[in-house]
mmCIF file of C-alpha atoms in Angstrom:
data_model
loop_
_atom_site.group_PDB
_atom_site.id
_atom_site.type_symbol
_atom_site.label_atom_id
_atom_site.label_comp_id
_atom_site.label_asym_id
_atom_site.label_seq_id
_atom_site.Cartn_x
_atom_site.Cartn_y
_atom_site.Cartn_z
ATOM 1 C CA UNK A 1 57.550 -140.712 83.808
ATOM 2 C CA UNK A 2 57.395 -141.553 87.779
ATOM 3 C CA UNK A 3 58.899 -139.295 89.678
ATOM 4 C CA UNK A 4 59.744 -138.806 93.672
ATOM 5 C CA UNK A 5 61.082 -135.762 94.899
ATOM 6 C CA UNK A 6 62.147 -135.227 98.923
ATOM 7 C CA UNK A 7 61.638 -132.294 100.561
ATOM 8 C CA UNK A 8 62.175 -131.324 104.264
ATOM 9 C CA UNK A 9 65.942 -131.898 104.981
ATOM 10 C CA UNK A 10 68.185 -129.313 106.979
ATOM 11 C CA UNK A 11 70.393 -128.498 109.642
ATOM 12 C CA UNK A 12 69.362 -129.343 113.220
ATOM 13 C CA UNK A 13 70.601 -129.720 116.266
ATOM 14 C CA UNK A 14 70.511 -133.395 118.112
ATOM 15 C CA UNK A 15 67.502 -133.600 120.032
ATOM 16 C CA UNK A 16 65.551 -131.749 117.281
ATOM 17 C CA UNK A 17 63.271 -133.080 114.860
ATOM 18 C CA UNK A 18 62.676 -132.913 110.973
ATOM 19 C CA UNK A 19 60.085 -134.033 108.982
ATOM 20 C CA UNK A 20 60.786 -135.480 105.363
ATOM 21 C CA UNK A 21 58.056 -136.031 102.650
ATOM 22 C CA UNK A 22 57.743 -137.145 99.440
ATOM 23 C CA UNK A 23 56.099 -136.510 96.432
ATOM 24 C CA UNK A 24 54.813 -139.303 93.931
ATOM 25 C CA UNK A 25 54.087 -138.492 90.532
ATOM 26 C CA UNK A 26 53.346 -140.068 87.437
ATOM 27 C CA UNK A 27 51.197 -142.271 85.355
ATOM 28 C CA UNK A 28 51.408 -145.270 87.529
ATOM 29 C CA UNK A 29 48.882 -145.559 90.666
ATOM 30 C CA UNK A 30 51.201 -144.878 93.291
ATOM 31 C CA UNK A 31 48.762 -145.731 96.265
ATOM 32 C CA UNK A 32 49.239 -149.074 94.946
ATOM 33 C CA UNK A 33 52.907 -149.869 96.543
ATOM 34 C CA UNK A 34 55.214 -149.913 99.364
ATOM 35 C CA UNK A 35 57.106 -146.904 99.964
ATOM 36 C CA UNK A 36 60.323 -147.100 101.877
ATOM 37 C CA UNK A 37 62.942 -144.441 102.980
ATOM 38 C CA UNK A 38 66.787 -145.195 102.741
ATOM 39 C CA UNK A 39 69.602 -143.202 104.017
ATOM 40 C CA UNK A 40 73.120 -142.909 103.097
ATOM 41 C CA UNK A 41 76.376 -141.617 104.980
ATOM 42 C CA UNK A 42 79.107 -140.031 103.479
ATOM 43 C CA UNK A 43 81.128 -143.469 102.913
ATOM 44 C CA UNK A 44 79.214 -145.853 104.080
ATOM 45 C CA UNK A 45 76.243 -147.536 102.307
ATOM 46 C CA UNK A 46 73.031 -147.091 102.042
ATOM 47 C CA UNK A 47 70.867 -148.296 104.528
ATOM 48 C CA UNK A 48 67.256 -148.865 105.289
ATOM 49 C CA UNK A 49 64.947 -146.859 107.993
ATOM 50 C CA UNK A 50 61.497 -147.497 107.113
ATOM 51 C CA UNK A 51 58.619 -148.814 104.811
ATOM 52 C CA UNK A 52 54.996 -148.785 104.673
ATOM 53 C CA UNK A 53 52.894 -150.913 102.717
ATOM 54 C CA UNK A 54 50.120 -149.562 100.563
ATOM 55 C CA UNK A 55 47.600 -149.588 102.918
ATOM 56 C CA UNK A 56 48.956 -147.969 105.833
ATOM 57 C CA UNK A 57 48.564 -151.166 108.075
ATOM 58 C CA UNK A 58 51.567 -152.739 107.753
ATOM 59 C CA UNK A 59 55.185 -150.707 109.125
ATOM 60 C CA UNK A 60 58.307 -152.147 109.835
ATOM 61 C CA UNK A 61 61.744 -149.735 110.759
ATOM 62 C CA UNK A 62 65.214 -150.191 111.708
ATOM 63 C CA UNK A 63 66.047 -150.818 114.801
ATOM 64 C CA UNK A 64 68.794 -147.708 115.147
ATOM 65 C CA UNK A 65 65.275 -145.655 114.568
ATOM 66 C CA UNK A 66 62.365 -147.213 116.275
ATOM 67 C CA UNK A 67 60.588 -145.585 118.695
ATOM 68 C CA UNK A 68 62.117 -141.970 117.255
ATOM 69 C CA UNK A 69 61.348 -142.141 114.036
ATOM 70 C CA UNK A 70 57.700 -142.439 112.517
ATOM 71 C CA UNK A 71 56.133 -143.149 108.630
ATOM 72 C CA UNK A 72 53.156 -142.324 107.229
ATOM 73 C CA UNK A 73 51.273 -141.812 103.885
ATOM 74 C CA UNK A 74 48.487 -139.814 102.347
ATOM 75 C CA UNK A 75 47.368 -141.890 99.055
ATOM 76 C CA UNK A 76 44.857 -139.010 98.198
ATOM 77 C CA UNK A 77 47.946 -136.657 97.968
ATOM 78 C CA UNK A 78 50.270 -139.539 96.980
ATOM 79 C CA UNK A 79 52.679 -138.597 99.415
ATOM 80 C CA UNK A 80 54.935 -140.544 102.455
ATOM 81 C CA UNK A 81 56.373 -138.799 105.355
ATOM 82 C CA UNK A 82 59.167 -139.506 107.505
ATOM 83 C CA UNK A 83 58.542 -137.689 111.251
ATOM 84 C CA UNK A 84 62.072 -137.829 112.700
ATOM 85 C CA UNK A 85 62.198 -136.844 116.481
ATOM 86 C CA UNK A 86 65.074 -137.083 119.408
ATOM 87 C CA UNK A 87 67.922 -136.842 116.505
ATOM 88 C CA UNK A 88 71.304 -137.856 117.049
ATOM 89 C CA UNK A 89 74.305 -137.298 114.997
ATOM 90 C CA UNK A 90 74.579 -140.492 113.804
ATOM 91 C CA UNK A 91 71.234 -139.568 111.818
ATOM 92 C CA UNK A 92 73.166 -137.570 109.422
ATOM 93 C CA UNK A 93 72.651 -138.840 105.710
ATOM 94 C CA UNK A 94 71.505 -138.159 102.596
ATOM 95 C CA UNK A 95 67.374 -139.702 102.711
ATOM 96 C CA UNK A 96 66.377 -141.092 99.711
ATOM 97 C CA UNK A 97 62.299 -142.502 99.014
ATOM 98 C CA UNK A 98 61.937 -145.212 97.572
ATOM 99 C CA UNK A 99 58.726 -147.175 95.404
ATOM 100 C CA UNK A 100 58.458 -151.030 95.443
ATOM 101 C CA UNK A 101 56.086 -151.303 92.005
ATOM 102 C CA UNK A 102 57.249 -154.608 91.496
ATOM 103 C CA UNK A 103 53.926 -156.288 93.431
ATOM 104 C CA UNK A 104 52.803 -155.283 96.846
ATOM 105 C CA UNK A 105 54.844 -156.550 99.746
ATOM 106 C CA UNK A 106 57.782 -154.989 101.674
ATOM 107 C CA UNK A 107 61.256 -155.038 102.003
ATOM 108 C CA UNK A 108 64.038 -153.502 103.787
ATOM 109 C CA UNK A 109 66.841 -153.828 101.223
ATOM 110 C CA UNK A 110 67.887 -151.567 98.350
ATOM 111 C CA UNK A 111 67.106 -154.168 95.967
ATOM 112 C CA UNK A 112 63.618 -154.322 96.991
ATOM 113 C CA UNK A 113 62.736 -151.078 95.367
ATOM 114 C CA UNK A 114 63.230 -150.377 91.923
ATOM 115 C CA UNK A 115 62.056 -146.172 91.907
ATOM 116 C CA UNK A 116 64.094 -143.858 93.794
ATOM 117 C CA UNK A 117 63.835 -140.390 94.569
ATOM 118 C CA UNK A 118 67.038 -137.766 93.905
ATOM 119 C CA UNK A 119 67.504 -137.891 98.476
ATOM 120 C CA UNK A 120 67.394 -134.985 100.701
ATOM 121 C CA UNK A 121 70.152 -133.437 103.010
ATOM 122 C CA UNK A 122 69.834 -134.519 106.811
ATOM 123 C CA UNK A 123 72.434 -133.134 109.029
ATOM 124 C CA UNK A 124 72.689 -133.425 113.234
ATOM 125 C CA UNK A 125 74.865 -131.442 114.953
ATOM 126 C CA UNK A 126 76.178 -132.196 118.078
#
């Protein structure tokens, strides 16, 4: 069964920076997909923040974290990471990877991926 688990979440202060990864397991080729990370508020919906696309060329983010935030992946290690510098408050969420195995392209909404991870603590003090 696939699996991907978060790690890296905490406490920081704004200004700081955290780095989340994630860990793909599981029968299915994970190098082979788009890989996204997702955040949700307490009350509020989730929302997107970034995706890569199998190979590593293609990157989009959203807006409220461009330029701050940064994604990469390792296919040898099947992981993604999230670099998250200059945090604000308004960064505090549960982050949640995500796995697009339904062909190869990206997307940006929660529908668009169809594996999801069990999300990871962020939280920005002021």
């Amino acid at each position: 069964q696939v699996q991907l688990v978060e790690s890296g979440g905490g406490l920081v202060q704004a200004g700081g920076s955290l780095r989340l990864s994630c860990a793909a397991s599981g029968p299915t080729f994970t190098a082979a997909y788009a890989m996204g990370w997702f955040r949700q508020a307490a009350g509020k919906e989730r929302e997107f923040v970034a995706a890569i696309d199998w190979s590593g060329v293609y990157i989009v983010y959203a807006e409220s974290v461009k330029g701050r935030f940064t994604i990469s992946r390792d296919n040898a290690k099947n992981t993604v990471t999230l670099q998250m510098n200059s945090l604000k408050p308004e960064d505090t969420a549960v982050y949640y990877c995500a796995r697009r195995t339904v062909d190869r392209t990206l997307g940006r909404a929660v529908f668009d991926y169809n594996q999801w991870g069990q999300g990871t603590q962020v939280t920005v003090s002021s």
